[in-house]
Amino acid sequence: MQDSGEPDQNSSSPSSVPERVLVVGASSGIGASLVRQLAQEGCQVAALARREDRLAELAEGAPPGSVHVYPHDVMDAGDVPALLERIVKDLGGLDTLCYVAGVMPMVGPQEYDHDQDRTMVRVNLLGGMAWCAEVARLFLSERRGTIVGVSSVAGERGRRMNPAYHASKAGFTTYLESLRNRLEGHGVRVVTILPGMVSTDMTAGIDKLVWPITPEQAAKTMISTWRGSFWSTRYMPLRWCLVMRVIREIPSRIFRHLNI
Amino acid sequence: MGQDIGRVGIERVEGWGMSVGSTARIVRPRDLDQLRGALEEARRAGVSLAPRGTGCSYGDASTTRDGWALDMTRMNRLLDFDASTGDAELEGGASIRQLWRKALPLGYWPKVVSGTMFPTMGGAAAMNIHGKNNFKVGTFGDNLLEIDLLLGNGDLVTCSREQNAELFHGAIGGFGMLGIITRAKTRTTKVYSGDVRVRGISCHDLGEMMDAMQELVGEADYLVGWIDTFGSGSAGGRGLIHDARYLLDGEDSDPDKTLSLKHQDLPDAVMGVPKAEIWRVLRMFNHDPGMRLVNAIKQVSGRMEAMSGWHRQSHAGFNFLLDYVPDWKYAYARRAGDGLLQYQAFLPADTARDGFLALLAEGQSSGHTPYLGVLKRHRPDPFLMTHALDGWSMAMDLKVTAKNRAHLMETCARFSKICLAAGGRFYFAKDQVISPDVARASFGSERIAAFHELKAHADPDGLFSTDLWRRVFEEDPARTSHGPWPR
Ligand SMILES: Cc1cc2nc3c(=O)[nH]c(=O)nc-3n(C[C@H](O)[C@H](O)[C@H](O)COP(=O)(O)OP(=O)(O)OC[C@H]3O[C@@H](n4cnc5c(N)ncnc54)[C@H](O)[C@@H]3O)c2cc1C
Ligand SMILES: NC(=O)c1ccc[n+]([C@@H]2O[C@H](COP(=O)([O-])OP(=O)(O)OC[C@H]3O[C@@H](n4cnc5c(N)ncnc54)[C@H](OP(=O)(O)O)[C@@H]3O)[C@@H](O)[C@H]2O)c1
């Protein structure tokens, strides 16, 4: 028979084929741990970030051929379509997108710096939107796939600390929820990850971390979360779920006087 | 990307039945400049372009394994509607839905529509689609006044019966292989109500159904037969005819109301189930025993409908019955590669009945009983690669799974033998199975050679190509093949 008699050609994989994961923000912290664990398991991983040397190290330390490295600055959103095309070709398809990239510069109590704020929005929010949208169209066309976005408990309330960071994470959390509502009826899973505090470069300057977890723990929890079907929004560690439920209810006029 | 060619992305580009497709780059120009840019860019990259509308063709007519898909749906402006004549001008990516929603409040309805309202002007013209009124008004192409065609060399030519007539008759029904249809001008029908009168006629077998439909050909505006595909022996091809008529001037006491869009809108829920979720209910019946039951229930309710006589239904409700249930195809499958295919056989009047019965029996005995069977009456038209003929068509929806696929393909090959023996034709909007030999036997080598000649003139470098073209027609696949990509 003709073409149609041959097995169908698409980027979806039967469950026996190793998962193909794209990690944006893979050069350090949670992203790097994800890449290491996934590669160890035999997954095909595309690792993206700006620091090429870090990515190269990751690839060297992983089973040969498992980690594919792509230098990329998420502020160049225009590069996303072509890069995704290249990655899908290299990995032979895509099962999961993991958007981990984020920046959180320390902001002084008297500091108001629009350039710095804009960078946070571009990396934490706009970059995530660029990647999620592009991958959403691919996954929607295949009626499958998983999109995982790392936001933060910091998006739940506007604290004093870092207005732009809180706003960018609130925006990303809401964006992911919308995406989930659009896509879940079409076979695409969208998972929001809300870490509390993870001991990485990002938090190295903070004196006292509350309930810190290691990036390895964070990565492990994330992987089992997106592979399962129970959580679509996952706090890490879980107790943040309860804590944030209370904190969200505090009226603004009181919240502003509390140092939390 | 060297120049602005519109939005570019990577997606699974599949046939509507989901059982054929591949991951491909898809380019979405918004205007003529971007479209020209896309042609140039593809030429530079040495890849072919597969013209694509909404992707409502069931099979591989607008998919591509080794080139880019050219999605025309963003070039979707309604350019003009002349309320005095009903003539409409639309861009190639504008949909039938856009057309009827513009036309109806002004008292017009499209001459020819498909069972779904989402196809584009370009896709409808390139496949030369037909409606349930084919016997009366002809094909989509019969009602086109002119088209603009962007050829492979970048020339934009206007084609009509008077101007570039050869291209006009080749491009309509030419499955996108001669050029991109960027504009279409079509006639519409004057209507005096937003409703049609409909009645059901229940039939015990296929012969009875065809005789009854034939008798109505002079009177009815629309005729369609729903066949219980599980019927066999003396009940082979039993089913229900829908006979629909336009209302005459004055017959509708409140035309302003029925012509309004609100009156046409399909309900949000069917028997309490929200529309978007109905496919999940249908999925529970999507196997042989379930579909036997569904078809049997339809047969019984059809008899009741037949006894109740004439009733009124909106144009949209009557014509776009299949759009009532969004994503109903998911009842067949959601995993890409599984799904359904449609086999629509076109047979001349004198061989049709026996041919269709043979097809139904072949399907049943080989374990591929169609889940839906639809009968229509047709008439010939003047287009080069047309499927239209003085006769009948029967469309059969067949379930495709990874497991039954190879066997189903063999069964379809036997369907084609039956059709050829009956002097039949094939329709590429529904096809994903026929081989070059079958096509040659059906069209005749001369017709195919004439089409190749037209293509050599309109698209000398073979810039336009689809999986369908490569599967059935391309003489020298090496010329445009760049190897399958990506795996
Ligand atoms: C539920 C359902 C019911 C249907 N009922 C009917 C029916 O009753 N009667 C009927 O005849 N058909 C029917 N069809 C089939 C459908 O009408 C045709 O497949 C139609 O061609 C789809 O148009 P499209 O815009 O989706 O184009 P596509 O399916 O994307 O493409 C169709 C062909 O047109 C070419 N093409 C698309 N756009 C252009 C362009 N701008 N310029 C040049 N070439 C182009 C493509 O290369 C391809 O060969 C039905 C389909 C469905 C899903
Ligand atoms: N650590 C925490 O306590 C904590 C808590 C809640 C949420 N989070 C979130 O978790 C995510 C990961 O943080 P982390 O703790 O692992 O921090 P990290 O070690 O600093 O990692 C951040 C990652 O983002 C990448 N990145 C930053 N800017 C980028 C850009 N412009 N383009 C591409 N990649 C960029 C970095 O790569 P390059 O610098 O090489 O480009 C790096 O790989 C972030 O979104 C963060 O907001 C962290």
JSON list of C-alpha atoms in Angstrom, two decimals, chain A residues 146-148 180 184 189-194 221-242 245:
[
{"chain": "A", "resi": 146, "resn": "THR", "atom": "CA", "xyz": [3.29, 18.20, 29.26]},
{"chain": "A", "resi": 147, "resn": "ILE", "atom": "CA", "xyz": [4.20, 21.82, 29.95]},
{"chain": "A", "resi": 148, "resn": "VAL", "atom": "CA", "xyz": [5.84, 22.49, 33.31]},
{"chain": "A", "resi": 180, "resn": "ARG", "atom": "CA", "xyz": [-4.11, 24.75, 31.66]},
{"chain": "A", "resi": 184, "resn": "GLU", "atom": "CA", "xyz": [-6.53, 20.28, 29.44]},
{"chain": "A", "resi": 189, "resn": "ARG", "atom": "CA", "xyz": [-1.08, 18.67, 30.71]},
{"chain": "A", "resi": 190, "resn": "VAL", "atom": "CA", "xyz": [0.07, 21.96, 32.27]},
{"chain": "A", "resi": 191, "resn": "VAL", "atom": "CA", "xyz": [1.81, 21.84, 35.64]},
{"chain": "A", "resi": 192, "resn": "THR", "atom": "CA", "xyz": [2.64, 24.82, 37.84]},
{"chain": "A", "resi": 193, "resn": "ILE", "atom": "CA", "xyz": [5.51, 24.39, 40.26]},
{"chain": "A", "resi": 194, "resn": "LEU", "atom": "CA", "xyz": [5.62, 26.71, 43.25]},
{"chain": "A", "resi": 221, "resn": "THR", "atom": "CA", "xyz": [9.57, 16.18, 43.21]},
{"chain": "A", "resi": 222, "resn": "MET", "atom": "CA", "xyz": [8.99, 18.01, 39.96]},
{"chain": "A", "resi": 223, "resn": "ILE", "atom": "CA", "xyz": [9.61, 14.96, 37.79]},
{"chain": "A", "resi": 224, "resn": "SER", "atom": "CA", "xyz": [7.26, 12.74, 39.76]},
{"chain": "A", "resi": 225, "resn": "THR", "atom": "CA", "xyz": [4.66, 15.52, 39.80]},
{"chain": "A", "resi": 226, "resn": "TRP", "atom": "CA", "xyz": [4.53, 15.98, 36.04]},
{"chain": "A", "resi": 227, "resn": "ARG", "atom": "CA", "xyz": [4.55, 12.26, 35.39]},
{"chain": "A", "resi": 228, "resn": "GLY", "atom": "CA", "xyz": [1.70, 11.71, 37.80]},
{"chain": "A", "resi": 229, "resn": "SER", "atom": "CA", "xyz": [-1.76, 13.04, 37.27]},
{"chain": "A", "resi": 230, "resn": "PHE", "atom": "CA", "xyz": [-2.71, 14.22, 40.76]},
{"chain": "A", "resi": 231, "resn": "TRP", "atom": "CA", "xyz": [-1.20, 17.69, 41.08]},
{"chain": "A", "resi": 232, "resn": "SER", "atom": "CA", "xyz": [-1.57, 20.38, 38.53]},
{"chain": "A", "resi": 233, "resn": "THR", "atom": "CA", "xyz": [-0.22, 22.98, 40.94]},
{"chain": "A", "resi": 234, "resn": "ARG", "atom": "CA", "xyz": [2.50, 21.72, 43.25]},
{"chain": "A", "resi": 235, "resn": "TYR", "atom": "CA", "xyz": [4.01, 23.56, 46.21]},
{"chain": "A", "resi": 236, "resn": "MET", "atom": "CA", "xyz": [7.48, 22.37, 47.25]},
{"chain": "A", "resi": 237, "resn": "PRO", "atom": "CA", "xyz": [7.61, 21.42, 50.08]},
{"chain": "A", "resi": 238, "resn": "LEU", "atom": "CA", "xyz": [3.92, 20.71, 50.39]},
{"chain": "A", "resi": 239, "resn": "ARG", "atom": "CA", "xyz": [3.41, 22.58, 53.64]},
{"chain": "A", "resi": 240, "resn": "TRP", "atom": "CA", "xyz": [3.61, 25.84, 51.65]},
{"chain": "A", "resi": 241, "resn": "CYS", "atom": "CA", "xyz": [0.21, 24.92, 50.29]},
{"chain": "A", "resi": 242, "resn": "LEU", "atom": "CA", "xyz": [-1.38, 25.33, 53.71]},
{"chain": "A", "resi": 245, "resn": "ARG", "atom": "CA", "xyz": [-3.74, 29.43, 51.91]}
]
